[in-house]
Amino acid sequence: MADQVTGSGVRIGLSAVIMAIRDGRACVLTTASEEGLAALPFGPFDPVRDRTFERALRDFVTAQTGFRLGFVEQLYTFGDAGRASPRATPGPTGAREVSVGYLALTAEASDPPGSARWTPVLDFFPWEDRRGGAPAVQPAIDDALTRWAGEDAKRRGRVDALFAGGEARWSEARVLERYELLYEAGVVAEAARDAERAAPSSAPGRVMASDHRRILATGLGRLRSKLRYRPVLFDLTPPTFTLSQLQAAAEAVTGVALHKQNFRRGVERTGLVAPTGGFSTGTGGRPAALFRATGVDPTDGQAPGLPLPALR
């Protein structure tokens, strides 16, 4: 998190969760921290130069990566005491670190310059990929959470609600709650780091610098939620696409398998797509019809989201 020192001793930076679809996977743009860990792109907010946080974010992302951002939304302000928060530049001793997190989407997933790279989001949250059923890391997570919960009914209830235990159903949007539970239970590496103890060798998912995996969890959860009531997926897709490609993009983001025919019927009913009259010949089978988004503004409160009929 880059920062700006204010008169109150609070240092403000902007952290960006920039997501794209690349090679069929939901990816986030990452940089490398001084420790060599994956980090989110960051930039300073200059209260003299920058008119708004969003304008500052768009400018520094374009300057650093060359990408023009489409949909941008503020996520949250992160500054909890006790969690690691790196400084990009020297600052006053004891200054409180505050990061304003943003979710940004782009359809431009070309190779970024310098050390930045597109990293699959589910590398950081392998427990969030349910497209093929329970992921390989789930048994180890279940064991760790069972030990943590013990005989505590409230803890056990939280585990079941978030990880679809008992009669509970999986909710793909509760990414942050699951990460925070794993942090509280000491399962993820960041919890051990912040407590200044060695991380367990079995800690699931790639660790990130500072509080960046928490910010990324917030962004992924927000995006998954918005797919249902805003057409934001089209900010991740090329100008033309097949319905299979659109479904694959939705599955890559949500981490759940979708019912093919129900998805197609639902998309066509929304009026969000229109046929181009062209066909794709790169599907390996019969040519598939190409569609385009109809240009509905994703920030329009009346714009519908995409149907997400998950296979249960």
GROMACS .gro file of C-alpha atoms in nm:
model
  312
    1MET     CA    1   0.000   0.000   0.000
    2ALA     CA    2   0.149   0.329  -0.104
    3ASP     CA    3   0.063   0.617   0.123
    4GLN     CA    4   0.016   0.986   0.182
    5VAL     CA    5   0.102   1.132   0.524
    6THR     CA    6  -0.169   1.355   0.659
    7GLY     CA    7  -0.156   1.607   0.937
    8SER     CA    8  -0.328   1.365   1.174
    9GLY     CA    9  -0.057   1.101   1.137
   10VAL     CA   10  -0.274   0.876   0.923
   11ARG     CA   11  -0.119   0.754   0.598
   12ILE     CA   12  -0.364   0.691   0.312
   13GLY     CA   13  -0.307   0.467   0.012
   14LEU     CA   14  -0.519   0.311  -0.259
   15SER     CA   15  -0.513  -0.066  -0.312
   16ALA     CA   16  -0.661  -0.209  -0.629
   17VAL     CA   17  -0.818  -0.550  -0.689
   18ILE     CA   18  -0.793  -0.555  -1.070
   19MET     CA   19  -0.958  -0.860  -1.219
   20ALA     CA   20  -0.968  -1.007  -1.568
   21ILE     CA   21  -1.042  -1.338  -1.739
   22ARG     CA   22  -0.724  -1.490  -1.879
   23ASP     CA   23  -0.694  -1.836  -2.034
   24GLY     CA   24  -1.036  -1.920  -1.897
   25ARG     CA   25  -0.945  -1.833  -1.538
   26ALA     CA   26  -1.038  -1.541  -1.317
   27CYS     CA   27  -0.711  -1.359  -1.253
   28VAL     CA   28  -0.599  -1.065  -1.043
   29LEU     CA   29  -0.314  -0.829  -1.128
   30THR     CA   30  -0.035  -0.870  -0.873
   31THR     CA   31   0.301  -0.716  -0.807
   32ALA     CA   32   0.580  -0.835  -0.578
   33SER     CA   33   0.647  -0.699  -0.230
   34GLU     CA   34   0.996  -0.644  -0.092
   35GLU     CA   35   0.968  -0.989   0.068
   36GLY     CA   36   0.882  -1.144  -0.268
   37LEU     CA   37   0.518  -1.207  -0.179
   38ALA     CA   38   0.230  -1.138  -0.414
   39ALA     CA   39   0.078  -0.795  -0.353
   40LEU     CA   40  -0.201  -0.589  -0.500
   41PRO     CA   41  -0.114  -0.281  -0.708
   42PHE     CA   42  -0.107   0.027  -0.493
   43GLY     CA   43  -0.068   0.399  -0.532
   44PRO     CA   44  -0.077   0.714  -0.320
   45PHE     CA   45  -0.365   0.952  -0.280
   46ASP     CA   46  -0.240   1.309  -0.298
   47PRO     CA   47  -0.506   1.541  -0.150
   48VAL     CA   48  -0.355   1.838  -0.334
   49ARG     CA   49  -0.319   1.683  -0.678
   50ASP     CA   50  -0.601   1.426  -0.689
   51ARG     CA   51  -0.961   1.540  -0.716
   52THR     CA   52  -1.111   1.200  -0.622
   53PHE     CA   53  -0.989   0.862  -0.500
   54GLU     CA   54  -1.126   0.690  -0.811
   55ARG     CA   55  -0.954   0.931  -1.051
   56ALA     CA   56  -0.624   0.878  -0.868
   57LEU     CA   57  -0.673   0.502  -0.887
   58ARG     CA   58  -0.748   0.503  -1.260
   59ASP     CA   59  -0.451   0.728  -1.333
   60PHE     CA   60  -0.190   0.528  -1.143
   61VAL     CA   61  -0.315   0.192  -1.275
   62THR     CA   62  -0.299   0.316  -1.635
   63ALA     CA   63   0.042   0.474  -1.576
   64GLN     CA   64   0.186   0.160  -1.413
   65THR     CA   65   0.027  -0.111  -1.628
   66GLY     CA   66  -0.113   0.051  -1.942
   67PHE     CA   67  -0.458  -0.095  -1.869
   68ARG     CA   68  -0.770   0.116  -1.893
   69LEU     CA   69  -1.014   0.017  -1.624
   70GLY     CA   70  -1.382  -0.036  -1.692
   71PHE     CA   71  -1.604  -0.091  -1.391
   72VAL     CA   72  -1.453   0.053  -1.070
   73GLU     CA   73  -1.612   0.040  -0.725
   74GLN     CA   74  -1.486   0.128  -0.380
   75LEU     CA   75  -1.476  -0.175  -0.153
   76TYR     CA   76  -1.388  -0.074   0.199
   77THR     CA   77  -1.135   0.113   0.407
   78PHE     CA   78  -0.881  -0.121   0.564
   79GLY     CA   79  -0.673  -0.019   0.864
   80ASP     CA   80  -0.717  -0.270   1.146
   81ALA     CA   81  -0.452  -0.254   1.416
   82GLY     CA   82  -0.258  -0.575   1.456
   83ARG     CA   83  -0.251  -0.671   1.091
   84ALA     CA   84   0.060  -0.622   0.881
   85SER     CA   85   0.056  -0.310   0.667
   86PRO     CA   86   0.367  -0.235   0.458
   87ARG     CA   87   0.486   0.113   0.383
   88ALA     CA   88   0.582   0.203   0.030
   89THR     CA   89   0.776   0.510   0.142
   90PRO     CA   90   0.930   0.614   0.475
   91GLY     CA   91   0.688   0.783   0.711
   92PRO     CA   92   0.650   0.908   1.067
   93THR     CA   93   0.694   0.657   1.346
   94GLY     CA   94   0.364   0.519   1.470
   95ALA     CA   95   0.156   0.652   1.182
   96ARG     CA   96  -0.166   0.456   1.131
   97GLU     CA   97  -0.180   0.280   0.794
   98VAL     CA   98  -0.511   0.313   0.609
   99SER     CA   99  -0.584   0.164   0.266
  100VAL     CA  100  -0.891   0.241   0.058
  101GLY     CA  101  -0.960  -0.072  -0.143
  102TYR     CA  102  -1.115  -0.073  -0.490
  103LEU     CA  103  -1.252  -0.340  -0.719
  104ALA     CA  104  -1.169  -0.279  -1.086
  105LEU     CA  105  -1.248  -0.492  -1.391
  106THR     CA  106  -1.081  -0.499  -1.730
  107ALA     CA  107  -1.119  -0.700  -2.048
  108GLU     CA  108  -0.756  -0.619  -2.140
  109ALA     CA  109  -0.567  -0.920  -2.010
  110SER     CA  110  -0.249  -0.888  -2.215
  111ASP     CA  111   0.088  -0.936  -2.048
  112PRO     CA  112   0.154  -0.645  -1.811
  113PRO     CA  113   0.486  -0.461  -1.814
  114GLY     CA  114   0.761  -0.501  -1.556
  115SER     CA  115   0.717  -0.741  -1.267
  116ALA     CA  116   0.337  -0.727  -1.259
  117ARG     CA  117   0.155  -1.042  -1.360
  118TRP     CA  118  -0.190  -1.194  -1.386
  119THR     CA  119  -0.231  -1.450  -1.109
  120PRO     CA  120  -0.528  -1.691  -1.086
  121VAL     CA  121  -0.750  -1.571  -0.803
  122LEU     CA  122  -0.822  -1.922  -0.683
  123ASP     CA  123  -0.450  -1.979  -0.620
  124PHE     CA  124  -0.508  -1.760  -0.313
  125PHE     CA  125  -0.841  -1.919  -0.221
  126PRO     CA  126  -0.833  -2.284  -0.335
  127TRP     CA  127  -1.126  -2.366  -0.106
  128GLU     CA  128  -1.344  -2.133  -0.317
  129ASP     CA  129  -1.327  -2.351  -0.631
  130ARG     CA  130  -1.633  -2.580  -0.617
  131ARG     CA  131  -1.673  -2.642  -0.989
  132GLY     CA  132  -1.571  -3.005  -0.948
  133GLY     CA  133  -1.713  -3.057  -0.601
  134ALA     CA  134  -1.520  -3.015  -0.277
  135PRO     CA  135  -1.159  -2.909  -0.353
  136ALA     CA  136  -0.855  -3.112  -0.254
  137VAL     CA  137  -0.770  -2.877   0.034
  138GLN     CA  138  -1.110  -2.914   0.200
  139PRO     CA  139  -1.036  -3.221   0.420
  140ALA     CA  140  -0.735  -3.048   0.578
  141ILE     CA  141  -0.940  -2.731   0.632
  142ASP     CA  142  -1.223  -2.934   0.787
  143ASP     CA  143  -0.980  -3.102   1.028
  144ALA     CA  144  -0.827  -2.770   1.132
  145LEU     CA  145  -1.165  -2.604   1.184
  146THR     CA  146  -1.297  -2.903   1.377
  147ARG     CA  147  -1.005  -2.876   1.619
  148TRP     CA  148  -1.057  -2.500   1.648
  149ALA     CA  149  -1.432  -2.526   1.709
  150GLY     CA  150  -1.407  -2.808   1.962
  151GLU     CA  151  -1.728  -2.826   2.165
  152ASP     CA  152  -1.815  -2.461   2.107
  153ALA     CA  153  -2.160  -2.462   1.944
  154LYS     CA  154  -2.129  -2.107   1.808
  155ARG     CA  155  -1.799  -2.183   1.640
  156ARG     CA  156  -1.933  -2.506   1.499
  157GLY     CA  157  -2.237  -2.321   1.365
  158ARG     CA  158  -2.017  -2.064   1.188
  159VAL     CA  159  -1.807  -2.337   1.029
  160ASP     CA  160  -2.115  -2.523   0.904
  161ALA     CA  161  -2.281  -2.207   0.772
  162LEU     CA  162  -1.976  -2.092   0.578
  163PHE     CA  163  -1.843  -2.427   0.455
  164ALA     CA  164  -2.179  -2.591   0.380
  165GLY     CA  165  -2.178  -2.833   0.670
  166GLY     CA  166  -2.492  -3.010   0.788
  167GLU     CA  167  -2.798  -2.870   0.608
  168ALA     CA  168  -2.628  -2.546   0.503
  169ARG     CA  169  -2.576  -2.467   0.134
  170TRP     CA  170  -2.266  -2.317  -0.019
  171SER     CA  171  -2.289  -1.941  -0.073
  172GLU     CA  172  -2.026  -1.832  -0.324
  173ALA     CA  173  -2.050  -1.466  -0.218
  174ARG     CA  174  -1.928  -1.522   0.140
  175VAL     CA  175  -1.560  -1.521   0.043
  176LEU     CA  176  -1.451  -1.265   0.301
  177GLU     CA  177  -1.638  -1.435   0.585
  178ARG     CA  178  -1.468  -1.766   0.505
  179TYR     CA  179  -1.125  -1.604   0.488
  180GLU     CA  180  -1.184  -1.420   0.817
  181LEU     CA  181  -1.291  -1.746   0.980
  182LEU     CA  182  -0.974  -1.919   0.858
  183TYR     CA  183  -0.772  -1.622   0.984
  184GLU     CA  184  -0.940  -1.632   1.327
  185ALA     CA  185  -0.883  -2.007   1.348
  186GLY     CA  186  -0.515  -1.963   1.261
  187VAL     CA  187  -0.544  -2.173   0.944
  188VAL     CA  188  -0.404  -1.921   0.693
  189ALA     CA  189  -0.042  -1.810   0.700
  190GLU     CA  190  -0.119  -1.440   0.756
  191ALA     CA  191  -0.268  -1.519   1.098
  192ALA     CA  192   0.056  -1.677   1.214
  193ARG     CA  193   0.262  -1.394   1.067
  194ASP     CA  194   0.059  -1.125   1.241
  195ALA     CA  195   0.086  -1.317   1.569
  196GLU     CA  196   0.463  -1.349   1.512
  197ARG     CA  197   0.469  -1.725   1.509
  198ALA     CA  198   0.561  -1.982   1.245
  199ALA     CA  199   0.291  -2.058   0.989
  200PRO     CA  200   0.171  -2.419   0.962
  201SER     CA  201   0.322  -2.602   0.667
  202SER     CA  202  -0.027  -2.703   0.558
  203ALA     CA  203  -0.160  -2.344   0.539
  204PRO     CA  204  -0.385  -2.340   0.229
  205GLY     CA  205  -0.355  -2.094  -0.057
  206ARG     CA  206  -0.082  -1.853  -0.159
  207VAL     CA  207   0.007  -1.601   0.109
  208MET     CA  208   0.001  -1.231   0.020
  209ALA     CA  209   0.182  -0.928   0.151
  210SER     CA  210   0.025  -0.722   0.427
  211ASP     CA  211  -0.353  -0.750   0.448
  212HIS     CA  212  -0.385  -0.794   0.074
  213ARG     CA  213  -0.546  -1.140   0.077
  214ARG     CA  214  -0.820  -0.995   0.297
  215ILE     CA  215  -0.869  -0.709   0.049
  216LEU     CA  216  -0.873  -0.955  -0.240
  217ALA     CA  217  -1.132  -1.169  -0.058
  218THR     CA  218  -1.347  -0.859  -0.019
  219GLY     CA  219  -1.317  -0.785  -0.391
  220LEU     CA  220  -1.393  -1.140  -0.505
  221GLY     CA  221  -1.694  -1.163  -0.276
  222ARG     CA  222  -1.825  -0.829  -0.398
  223LEU     CA  223  -1.787  -0.931  -0.763
  224ARG     CA  224  -1.961  -1.263  -0.707
  225SER     CA  225  -2.252  -1.083  -0.541
  226LYS     CA  226  -2.281  -0.819  -0.813
  227LEU     CA  227  -2.304  -1.076  -1.092
  228ARG     CA  228  -2.656  -1.154  -0.976
  229TYR     CA  229  -2.791  -0.799  -0.994
  230ARG     CA  230  -2.561  -0.600  -1.225
  231PRO     CA  231  -2.421  -0.695  -1.571
  232VAL     CA  232  -2.061  -0.643  -1.460
  233LEU     CA  233  -1.940  -0.968  -1.619
  234PHE     CA  234  -1.935  -0.790  -1.956
  235ASP     CA  235  -1.651  -0.571  -1.827
  236LEU     CA  236  -1.444  -0.891  -1.821
  237THR     CA  237  -1.540  -1.022  -2.164
  238PRO     CA  238  -1.421  -0.938  -2.518
  239PRO     CA  239  -1.652  -0.746  -2.754
  240THR     CA  240  -1.791  -1.070  -2.900
  241PHE     CA  241  -1.828  -1.408  -2.733
  242THR     CA  242  -2.016  -1.734  -2.749
  243LEU     CA  243  -2.263  -1.822  -2.474
  244SER     CA  244  -2.030  -2.105  -2.372
  245GLN     CA  245  -1.749  -1.854  -2.324
  246LEU     CA  246  -1.979  -1.630  -2.122
  247GLN     CA  247  -2.080  -1.922  -1.900
  248ALA     CA  248  -1.717  -2.024  -1.854
  249ALA     CA  249  -1.633  -1.669  -1.744
  250ALA     CA  250  -1.919  -1.673  -1.493
  251GLU     CA  251  -1.804  -2.010  -1.359
  252ALA     CA  252  -1.444  -1.891  -1.334
  253VAL     CA  253  -1.555  -1.600  -1.115
  254THR     CA  254  -1.814  -1.777  -0.901
  255GLY     CA  255  -1.622  -2.102  -0.859
  256VAL     CA  256  -1.939  -2.308  -0.912
  257ALA     CA  257  -2.062  -2.511  -1.209
  258LEU     CA  258  -2.369  -2.367  -1.381
  259HIS     CA  259  -2.655  -2.548  -1.551
  260LYS     CA  260  -2.591  -2.494  -1.922
  261GLN     CA  261  -2.944  -2.475  -2.062
  262ASN     CA  262  -3.084  -2.275  -1.769
  263PHE     CA  263  -2.797  -2.030  -1.798
  264ARG     CA  264  -2.852  -1.979  -2.171
  265ARG     CA  265  -3.226  -1.934  -2.138
  266GLY     CA  266  -3.179  -1.690  -1.853
  267VAL     CA  267  -2.919  -1.483  -2.041
  268GLU     CA  268  -3.138  -1.454  -2.348
  269ARG     CA  269  -3.437  -1.345  -2.135
  270THR     CA  270  -3.242  -1.059  -1.974
  271GLY     CA  271  -3.190  -0.878  -2.305
  272LEU     CA  272  -2.826  -0.820  -2.210
  273VAL     CA  273  -2.689  -0.995  -2.520
  274ALA     CA  274  -2.769  -0.983  -2.890
  275PRO     CA  275  -2.647  -1.209  -3.174
  276THR     CA  276  -2.391  -1.056  -3.407
  277GLY     CA  277  -2.478  -1.281  -3.699
  278GLY     CA  278  -2.126  -1.422  -3.691
  279PHE     CA  279  -1.996  -1.758  -3.576
  280SER     CA  280  -1.692  -1.879  -3.389
  281THR     CA  281  -1.490  -2.153  -3.555
  282GLY     CA  282  -1.251  -2.205  -3.267
  283THR     CA  283  -1.478  -2.425  -3.056
  284GLY     CA  284  -1.352  -2.756  -3.194
  285GLY     CA  285  -1.703  -2.863  -3.299
  286ARG     CA  286  -1.995  -2.702  -3.475
  287PRO     CA  287  -1.955  -2.326  -3.524
  288ALA     CA  288  -2.107  -2.142  -3.230
  289ALA     CA  289  -2.307  -1.820  -3.262
  290LEU     CA  290  -2.130  -1.504  -3.151
  291PHE     CA  291  -2.302  -1.253  -2.926
  292ARG     CA  292  -2.228  -0.905  -2.802
  293ALA     CA  293  -2.337  -0.715  -2.494
  294THR     CA  294  -2.621  -0.476  -2.567
  295GLY     CA  295  -2.442  -0.191  -2.394
  296VAL     CA  296  -2.646  -0.168  -2.074
  297ASP     CA  297  -2.464   0.046  -1.820
  298PRO     CA  298  -2.355  -0.188  -1.534
  299THR     CA  299  -2.398   0.097  -1.286
  300ASP     CA  300  -2.762   0.149  -1.391
  301GLY     CA  301  -2.980   0.056  -1.098
  302GLN     CA  302  -3.237  -0.094  -1.337
  303ALA     CA  303  -2.989  -0.314  -1.525
  304PRO     CA  304  -3.039  -0.684  -1.447
  305GLY     CA  305  -2.769  -0.925  -1.349
  306LEU     CA  306  -2.692  -1.263  -1.504
  307PRO     CA  307  -2.871  -1.581  -1.399
  308LEU     CA  308  -2.646  -1.816  -1.204
  309PRO     CA  309  -2.832  -2.149  -1.195
  310ALA     CA  310  -2.577  -2.357  -1.009
  311LEU     CA  311  -2.563  -2.733  -1.038
  312ARG     CA  312  -2.647  -2.869  -0.691
   0.00000   0.00000   0.00000
